[in-house]
Short mmCIF file of C-alpha atoms and ligand atoms in Angstrom, two decimals:
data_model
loop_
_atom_site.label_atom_id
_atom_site.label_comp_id
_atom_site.label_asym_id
_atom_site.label_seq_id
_atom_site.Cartn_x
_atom_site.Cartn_y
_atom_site.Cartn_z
CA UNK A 2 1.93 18.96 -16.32
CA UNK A 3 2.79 15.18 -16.57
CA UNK A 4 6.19 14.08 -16.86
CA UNK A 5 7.23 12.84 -20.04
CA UNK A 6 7.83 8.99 -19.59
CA UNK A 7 8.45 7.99 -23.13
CA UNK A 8 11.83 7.05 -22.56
CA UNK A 9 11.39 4.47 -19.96
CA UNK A 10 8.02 3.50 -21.89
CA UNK A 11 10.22 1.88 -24.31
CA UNK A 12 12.60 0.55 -22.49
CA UNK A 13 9.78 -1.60 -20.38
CA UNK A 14 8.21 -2.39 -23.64
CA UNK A 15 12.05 -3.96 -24.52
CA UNK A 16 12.76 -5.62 -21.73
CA UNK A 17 9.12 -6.72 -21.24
CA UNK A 18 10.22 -10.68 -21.22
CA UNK A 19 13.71 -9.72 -19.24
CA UNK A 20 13.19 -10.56 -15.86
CA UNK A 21 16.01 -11.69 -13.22
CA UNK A 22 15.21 -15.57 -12.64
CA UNK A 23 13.94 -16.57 -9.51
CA UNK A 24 11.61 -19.57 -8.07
CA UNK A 25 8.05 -19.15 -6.22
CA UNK A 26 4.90 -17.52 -6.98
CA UNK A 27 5.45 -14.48 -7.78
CA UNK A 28 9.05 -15.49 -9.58
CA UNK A 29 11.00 -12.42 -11.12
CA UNK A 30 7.77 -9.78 -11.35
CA UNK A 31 9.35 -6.47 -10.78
CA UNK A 32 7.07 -4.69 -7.93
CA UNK A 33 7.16 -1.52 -5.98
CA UNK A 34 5.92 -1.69 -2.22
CA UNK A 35 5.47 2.55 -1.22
CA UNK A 36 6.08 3.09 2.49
CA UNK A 37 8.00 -0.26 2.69
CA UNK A 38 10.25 0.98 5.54
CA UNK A 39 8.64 -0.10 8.40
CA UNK A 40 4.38 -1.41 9.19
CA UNK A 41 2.62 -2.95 7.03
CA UNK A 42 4.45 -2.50 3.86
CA UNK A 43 7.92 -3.84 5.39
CA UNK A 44 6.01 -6.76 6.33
CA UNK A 45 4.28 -7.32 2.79
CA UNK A 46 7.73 -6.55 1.04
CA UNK A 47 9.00 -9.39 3.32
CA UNK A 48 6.64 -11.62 2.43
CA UNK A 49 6.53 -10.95 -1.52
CA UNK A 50 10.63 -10.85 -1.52
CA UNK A 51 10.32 -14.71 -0.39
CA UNK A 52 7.81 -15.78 -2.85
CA UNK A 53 10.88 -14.51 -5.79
CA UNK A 54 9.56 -10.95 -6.25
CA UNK A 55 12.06 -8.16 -7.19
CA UNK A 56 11.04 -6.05 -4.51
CA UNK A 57 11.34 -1.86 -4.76
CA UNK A 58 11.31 -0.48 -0.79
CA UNK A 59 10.22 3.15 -2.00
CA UNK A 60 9.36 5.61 1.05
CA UNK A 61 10.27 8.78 2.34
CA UNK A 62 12.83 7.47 5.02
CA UNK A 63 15.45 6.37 2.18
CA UNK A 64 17.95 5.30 5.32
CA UNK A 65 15.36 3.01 6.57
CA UNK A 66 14.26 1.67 3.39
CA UNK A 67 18.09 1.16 2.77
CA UNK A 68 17.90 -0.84 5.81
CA UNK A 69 15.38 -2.88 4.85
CA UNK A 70 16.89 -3.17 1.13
CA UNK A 71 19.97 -4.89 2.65
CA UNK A 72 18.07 -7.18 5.14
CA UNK A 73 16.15 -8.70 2.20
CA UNK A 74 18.90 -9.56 -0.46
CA UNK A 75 19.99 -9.17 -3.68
CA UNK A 76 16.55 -9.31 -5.20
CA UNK A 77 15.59 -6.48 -3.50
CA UNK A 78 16.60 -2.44 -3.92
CA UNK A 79 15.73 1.08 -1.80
CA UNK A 80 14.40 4.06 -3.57
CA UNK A 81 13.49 7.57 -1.76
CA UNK A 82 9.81 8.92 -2.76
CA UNK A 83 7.01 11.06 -1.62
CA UNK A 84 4.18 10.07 -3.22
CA UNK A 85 2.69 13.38 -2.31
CA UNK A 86 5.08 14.78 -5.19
CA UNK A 87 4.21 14.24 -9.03
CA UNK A 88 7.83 14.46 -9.88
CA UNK A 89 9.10 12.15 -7.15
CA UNK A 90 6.64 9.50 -8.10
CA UNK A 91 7.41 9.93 -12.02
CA UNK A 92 10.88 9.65 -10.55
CA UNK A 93 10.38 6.62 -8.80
CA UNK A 94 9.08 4.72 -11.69
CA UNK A 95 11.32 6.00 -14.20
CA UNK A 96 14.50 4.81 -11.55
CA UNK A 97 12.88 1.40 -11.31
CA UNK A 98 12.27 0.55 -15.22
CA UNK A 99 15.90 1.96 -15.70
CA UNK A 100 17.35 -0.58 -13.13
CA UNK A 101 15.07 -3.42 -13.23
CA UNK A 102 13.43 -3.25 -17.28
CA UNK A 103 9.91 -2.70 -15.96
CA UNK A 104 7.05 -2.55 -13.83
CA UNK A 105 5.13 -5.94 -13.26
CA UNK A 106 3.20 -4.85 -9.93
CA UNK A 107 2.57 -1.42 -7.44
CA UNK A 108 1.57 -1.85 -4.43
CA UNK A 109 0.31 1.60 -3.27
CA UNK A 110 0.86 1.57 0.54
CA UNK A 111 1.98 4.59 1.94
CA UNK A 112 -0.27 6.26 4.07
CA UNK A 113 -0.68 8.35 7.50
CA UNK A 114 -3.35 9.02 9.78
CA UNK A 115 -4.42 11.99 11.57
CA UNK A 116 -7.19 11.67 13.86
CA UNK A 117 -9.57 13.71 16.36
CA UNK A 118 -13.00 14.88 16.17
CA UNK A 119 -14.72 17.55 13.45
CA UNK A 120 -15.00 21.19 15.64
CA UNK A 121 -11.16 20.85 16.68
CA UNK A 122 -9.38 19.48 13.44
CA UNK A 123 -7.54 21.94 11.33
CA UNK A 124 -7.00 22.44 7.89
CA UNK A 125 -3.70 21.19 7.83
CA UNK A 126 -3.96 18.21 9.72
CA UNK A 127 -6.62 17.26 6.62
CA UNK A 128 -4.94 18.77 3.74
CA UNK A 129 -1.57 15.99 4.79
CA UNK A 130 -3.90 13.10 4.84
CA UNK A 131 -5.30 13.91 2.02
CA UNK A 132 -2.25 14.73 0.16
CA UNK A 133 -0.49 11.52 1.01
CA UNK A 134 -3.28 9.31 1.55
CA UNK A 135 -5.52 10.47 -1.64
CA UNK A 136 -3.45 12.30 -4.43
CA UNK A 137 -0.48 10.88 -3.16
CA UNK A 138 -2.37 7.75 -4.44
CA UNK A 139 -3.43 9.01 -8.31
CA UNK A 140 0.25 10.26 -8.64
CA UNK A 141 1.42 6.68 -7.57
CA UNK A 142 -0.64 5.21 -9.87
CA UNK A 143 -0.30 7.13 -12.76
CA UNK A 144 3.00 6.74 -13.59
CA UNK A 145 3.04 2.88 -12.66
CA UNK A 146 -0.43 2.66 -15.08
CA UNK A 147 1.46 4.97 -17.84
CA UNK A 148 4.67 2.26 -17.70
CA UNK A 149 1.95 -0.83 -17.86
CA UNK A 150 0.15 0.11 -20.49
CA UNK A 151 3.19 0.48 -22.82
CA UNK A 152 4.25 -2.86 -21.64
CA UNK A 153 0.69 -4.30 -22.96
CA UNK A 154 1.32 -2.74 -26.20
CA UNK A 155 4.39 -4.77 -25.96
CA UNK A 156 3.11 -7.94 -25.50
CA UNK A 157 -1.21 -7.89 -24.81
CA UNK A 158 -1.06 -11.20 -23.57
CA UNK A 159 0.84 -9.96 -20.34
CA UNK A 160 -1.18 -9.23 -16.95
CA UNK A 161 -0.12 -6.73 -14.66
CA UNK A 162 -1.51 -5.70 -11.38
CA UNK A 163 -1.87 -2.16 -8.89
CA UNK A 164 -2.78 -3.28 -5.63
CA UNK A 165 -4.13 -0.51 -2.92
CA UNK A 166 -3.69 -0.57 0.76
CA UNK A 167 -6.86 0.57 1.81
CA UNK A 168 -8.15 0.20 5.30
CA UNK A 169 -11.15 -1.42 7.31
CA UNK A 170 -11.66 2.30 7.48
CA UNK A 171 -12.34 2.25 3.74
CA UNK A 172 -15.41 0.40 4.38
CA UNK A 173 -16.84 2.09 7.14
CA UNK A 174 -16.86 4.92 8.83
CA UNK A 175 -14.19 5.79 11.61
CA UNK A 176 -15.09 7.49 14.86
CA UNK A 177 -13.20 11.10 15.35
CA UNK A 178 -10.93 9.89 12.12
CA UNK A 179 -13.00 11.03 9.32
CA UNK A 180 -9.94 12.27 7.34
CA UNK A 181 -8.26 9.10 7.31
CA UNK A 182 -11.67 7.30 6.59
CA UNK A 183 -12.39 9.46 3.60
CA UNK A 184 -9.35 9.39 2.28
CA UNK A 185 -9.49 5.34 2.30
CA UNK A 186 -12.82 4.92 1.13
CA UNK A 187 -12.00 7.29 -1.69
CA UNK A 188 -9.31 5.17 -2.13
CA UNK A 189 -11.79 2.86 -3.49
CA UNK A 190 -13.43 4.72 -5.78
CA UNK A 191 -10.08 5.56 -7.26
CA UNK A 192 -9.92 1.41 -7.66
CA UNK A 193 -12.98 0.90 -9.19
CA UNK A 194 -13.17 3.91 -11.82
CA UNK A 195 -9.33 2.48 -12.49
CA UNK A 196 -10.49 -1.04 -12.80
CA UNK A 197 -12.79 0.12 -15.55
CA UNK A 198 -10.63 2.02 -17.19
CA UNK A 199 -7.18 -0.10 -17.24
CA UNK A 200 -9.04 -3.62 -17.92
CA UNK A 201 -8.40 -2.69 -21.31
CA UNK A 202 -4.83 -2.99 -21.10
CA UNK A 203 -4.64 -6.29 -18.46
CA UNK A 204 -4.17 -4.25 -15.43
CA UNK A 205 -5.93 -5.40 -12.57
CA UNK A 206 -6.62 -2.70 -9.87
CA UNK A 207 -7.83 -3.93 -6.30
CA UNK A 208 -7.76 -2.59 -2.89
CA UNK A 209 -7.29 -4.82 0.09
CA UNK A 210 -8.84 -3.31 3.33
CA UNK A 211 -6.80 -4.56 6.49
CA UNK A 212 -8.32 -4.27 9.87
CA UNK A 213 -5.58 -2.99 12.78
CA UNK A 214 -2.08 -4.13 12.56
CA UNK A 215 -1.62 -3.87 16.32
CA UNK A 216 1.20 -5.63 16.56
CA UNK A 217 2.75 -2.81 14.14
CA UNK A 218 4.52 0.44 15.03
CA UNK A 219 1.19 2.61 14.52
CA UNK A 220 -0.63 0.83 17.24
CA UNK A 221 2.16 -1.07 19.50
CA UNK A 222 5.12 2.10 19.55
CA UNK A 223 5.98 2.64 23.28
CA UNK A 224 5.39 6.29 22.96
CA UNK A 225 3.80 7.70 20.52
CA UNK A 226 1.65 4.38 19.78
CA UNK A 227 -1.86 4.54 19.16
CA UNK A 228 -2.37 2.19 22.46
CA UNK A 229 -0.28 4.74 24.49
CA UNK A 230 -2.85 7.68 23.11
CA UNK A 231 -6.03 5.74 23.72
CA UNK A 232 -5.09 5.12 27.31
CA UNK A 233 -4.31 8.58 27.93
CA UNK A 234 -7.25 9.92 26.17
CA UNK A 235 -9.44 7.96 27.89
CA UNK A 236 -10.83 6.45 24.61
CA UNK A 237 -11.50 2.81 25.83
CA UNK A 238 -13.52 3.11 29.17
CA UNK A 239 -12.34 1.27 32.15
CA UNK A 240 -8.58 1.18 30.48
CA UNK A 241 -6.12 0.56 32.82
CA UNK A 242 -2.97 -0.48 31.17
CA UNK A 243 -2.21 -0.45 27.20
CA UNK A 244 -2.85 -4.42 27.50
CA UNK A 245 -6.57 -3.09 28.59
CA UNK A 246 -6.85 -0.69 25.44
CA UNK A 247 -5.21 -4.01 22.88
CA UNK A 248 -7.80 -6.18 24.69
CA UNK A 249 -10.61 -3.84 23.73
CA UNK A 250 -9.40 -3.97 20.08
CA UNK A 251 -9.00 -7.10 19.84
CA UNK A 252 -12.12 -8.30 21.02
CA UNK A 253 -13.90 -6.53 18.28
CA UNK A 254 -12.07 -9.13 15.94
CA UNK A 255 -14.30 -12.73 15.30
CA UNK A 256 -10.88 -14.38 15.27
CA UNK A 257 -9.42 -12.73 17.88
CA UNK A 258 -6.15 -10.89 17.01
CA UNK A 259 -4.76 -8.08 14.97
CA UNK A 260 -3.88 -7.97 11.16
CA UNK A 261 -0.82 -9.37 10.38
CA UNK A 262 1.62 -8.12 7.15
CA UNK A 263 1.28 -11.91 6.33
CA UNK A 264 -2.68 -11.86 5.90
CA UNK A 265 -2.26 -8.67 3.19
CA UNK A 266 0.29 -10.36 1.84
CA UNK A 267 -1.83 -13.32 0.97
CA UNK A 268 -4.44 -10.76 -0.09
CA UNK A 269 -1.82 -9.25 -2.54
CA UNK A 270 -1.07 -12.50 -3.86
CA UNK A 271 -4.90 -13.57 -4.30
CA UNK A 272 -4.68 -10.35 -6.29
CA UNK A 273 -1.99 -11.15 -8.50
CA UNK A 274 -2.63 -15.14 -9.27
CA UNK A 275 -6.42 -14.18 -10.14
CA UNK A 276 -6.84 -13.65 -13.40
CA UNK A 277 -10.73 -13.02 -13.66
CA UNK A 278 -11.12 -9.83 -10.51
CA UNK A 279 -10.99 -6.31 -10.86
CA UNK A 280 -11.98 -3.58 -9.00
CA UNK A 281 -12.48 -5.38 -5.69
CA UNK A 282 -11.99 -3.96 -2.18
CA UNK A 283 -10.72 -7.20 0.06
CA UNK A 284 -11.43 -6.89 3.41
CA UNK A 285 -8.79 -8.45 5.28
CA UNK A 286 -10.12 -8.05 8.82
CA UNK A 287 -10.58 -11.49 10.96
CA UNK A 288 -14.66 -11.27 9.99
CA UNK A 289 -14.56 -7.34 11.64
CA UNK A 290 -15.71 -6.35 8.34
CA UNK A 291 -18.44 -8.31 6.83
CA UNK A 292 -19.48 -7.57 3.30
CA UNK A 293 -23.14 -7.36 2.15
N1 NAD B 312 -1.62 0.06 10.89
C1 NAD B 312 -2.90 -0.28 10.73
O1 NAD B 312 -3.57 -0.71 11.68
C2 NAD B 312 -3.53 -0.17 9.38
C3 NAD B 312 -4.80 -0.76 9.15
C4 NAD B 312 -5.37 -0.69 7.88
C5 NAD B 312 -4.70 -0.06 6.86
N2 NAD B 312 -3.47 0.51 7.09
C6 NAD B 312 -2.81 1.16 5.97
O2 NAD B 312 -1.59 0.49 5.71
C7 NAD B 312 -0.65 1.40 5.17
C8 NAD B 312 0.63 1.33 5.99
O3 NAD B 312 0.31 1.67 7.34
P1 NAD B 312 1.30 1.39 8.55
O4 NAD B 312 0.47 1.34 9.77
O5 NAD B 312 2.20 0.27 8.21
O6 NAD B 312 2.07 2.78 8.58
P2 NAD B 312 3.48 3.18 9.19
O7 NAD B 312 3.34 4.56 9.70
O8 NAD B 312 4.03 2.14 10.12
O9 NAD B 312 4.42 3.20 7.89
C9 NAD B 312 4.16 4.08 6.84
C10 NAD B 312 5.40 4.23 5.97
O10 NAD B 312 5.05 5.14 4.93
C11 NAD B 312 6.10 6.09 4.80
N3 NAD B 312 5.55 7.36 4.30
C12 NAD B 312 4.81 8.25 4.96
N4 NAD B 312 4.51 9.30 4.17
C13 NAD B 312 5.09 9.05 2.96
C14 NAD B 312 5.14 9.76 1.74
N5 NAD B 312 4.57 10.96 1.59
N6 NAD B 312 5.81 9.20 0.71
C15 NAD B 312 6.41 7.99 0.86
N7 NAD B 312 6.41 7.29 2.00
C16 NAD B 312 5.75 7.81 3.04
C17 NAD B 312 6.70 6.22 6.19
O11 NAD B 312 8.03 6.72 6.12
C18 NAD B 312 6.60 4.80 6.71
O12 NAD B 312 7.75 4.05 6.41
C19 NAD B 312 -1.31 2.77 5.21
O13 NAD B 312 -1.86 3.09 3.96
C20 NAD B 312 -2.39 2.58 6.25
O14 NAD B 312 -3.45 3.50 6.08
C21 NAD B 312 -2.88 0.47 8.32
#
């Protein structure tokens, strides 16, 4: 059963022209970042928070997102969620339009991986991506899209945006990581159907694919980094060191280097200043990912 919002519906549609004054692009809009602790969505809370966002840090590792919180300034607030959990995602939302007056922008970033190939992989290991990655997703969603629309009833003129982080991974397929692959390219079928749907009400919905952050903690950690595995796995052949296996990754990239939280941050901004796109999937990839 959903959890009953009304409350904090009306108290967005209120406040739906009080926002704390601030300068730059995205001045004052109130915006959630999910898995903002560390990665990729630290890096695109960063970015937002200097453009004059009020930025929401909501993960499951309150401490770090507490961390992060402070780093960032005044502007900027920590919130414990797992999106895997209707309640704590109702929860999340309802906190935020209680502190802040509403909900101008979600960007729906948490996400894990699990990888190896089909014959080995248990149930489990598939049934957490998907939970996180997947429904973890709708339940994000629907309780930012249930505080947006009431907030177009309040004023129709008002644009409003839920921005996904996909993956390259969304676009095609992923060797020996077909949970996380599915999970992302269903990802953007959840975008689309939602563009459809929520263009009604001024919501944009669009997914930005990144290629690899390697410079980020999923990739670059000293020990239980995805560079680390590869070399003992043997995945790259001829691997030496870790430098060998970031070599091999990076070389797949026309422009030569990971994804940065800077170039999804500019994706997320595209997203927000465009009035006239819905229902895109961005790849943000160096030219990895080419679209047809
Ligand atoms: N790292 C990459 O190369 C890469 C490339 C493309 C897309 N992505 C996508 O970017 C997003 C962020 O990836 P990252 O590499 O920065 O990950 P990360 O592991 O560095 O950070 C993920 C964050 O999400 C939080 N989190 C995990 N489960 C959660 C839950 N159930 N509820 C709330 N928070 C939760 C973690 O505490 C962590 O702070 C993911 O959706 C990922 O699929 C990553």
């Amino acid at each position: 059963m959903s959890v009953d919002m009304t409350k904090w519906q009306a108290i967005a549609k209120e406040n739906i022209h009080n926002r704390i004054q601030a300068t730059g692009r995205l001045a004052g809009k109130i915006t959630i970042v999910t898995g903002a602790a560390q990665g990729f969505g630290k890096g695109i809370a960063e970015e937002l928070y200097k453009e004059g966002a009020v930025i929401v840090i909501a993960d499951m590792n309150l401490p770090l997102a507490e961390s992060v919180a402070a780093e960032l300034g005044e502007r900027a607030w920590a919130i414990a969620v797992n999106v895997s959990d209707e309640e704590s995602c109702a929860n999340m939302v309802a906190q935020v339009v209680e502190k802040f007056g509403g909900l101008d922008i979600m960007v729906a970033n948490a996400g894990v991986v699990r990888s190896g190939p089909i014959a080995d992989f248990e149930k489990k290991d598939f049934d957490f991506v998907t939970a996180i990655n997947y429904t973890g997703l709708f339940l994000t969603c629907k309780y930012a899209a249930i505080i947006m629309e009431a907030q177009h009833e309040a004023d129709p003129t008002a644009m409003f945006d839920i921005i996904v982080n996909s993956s390259k991974s969304g676009l095609e397929g992923s060797n020996k990581n077909f949970a996380y692959a599915g999970s992302k390219f269903g990802a953007i079928g959840l975008v689309q159907s939602w563009a459809m749907e929520l263009a009604a009400y001024n919501i944009k919905v669009n997914a930005i694919c990144p290629g690899n952050y390697l410079d980020g903690p999923l990739w670059s950690d000293p020990v239980r980094g995805l560079f680390v595995q590869y070399l003992e796995a043997g995945k790259v052949p001829g691997a030496k060191t870790v430098e060998d296996v970031r070599r091999f990754y990076e070389a797949k990239v026309p422009l030569n280097r990971g994804c940065l939280p800077i170039d999804v941050a500019r994706a997320v901004m595209y997203c927000v200043e465009q009035k006239y796109e819905t229902g895109q999937a961005i790849p943000v990839t160096g030219g990895q990912i080419m679209l047809n």
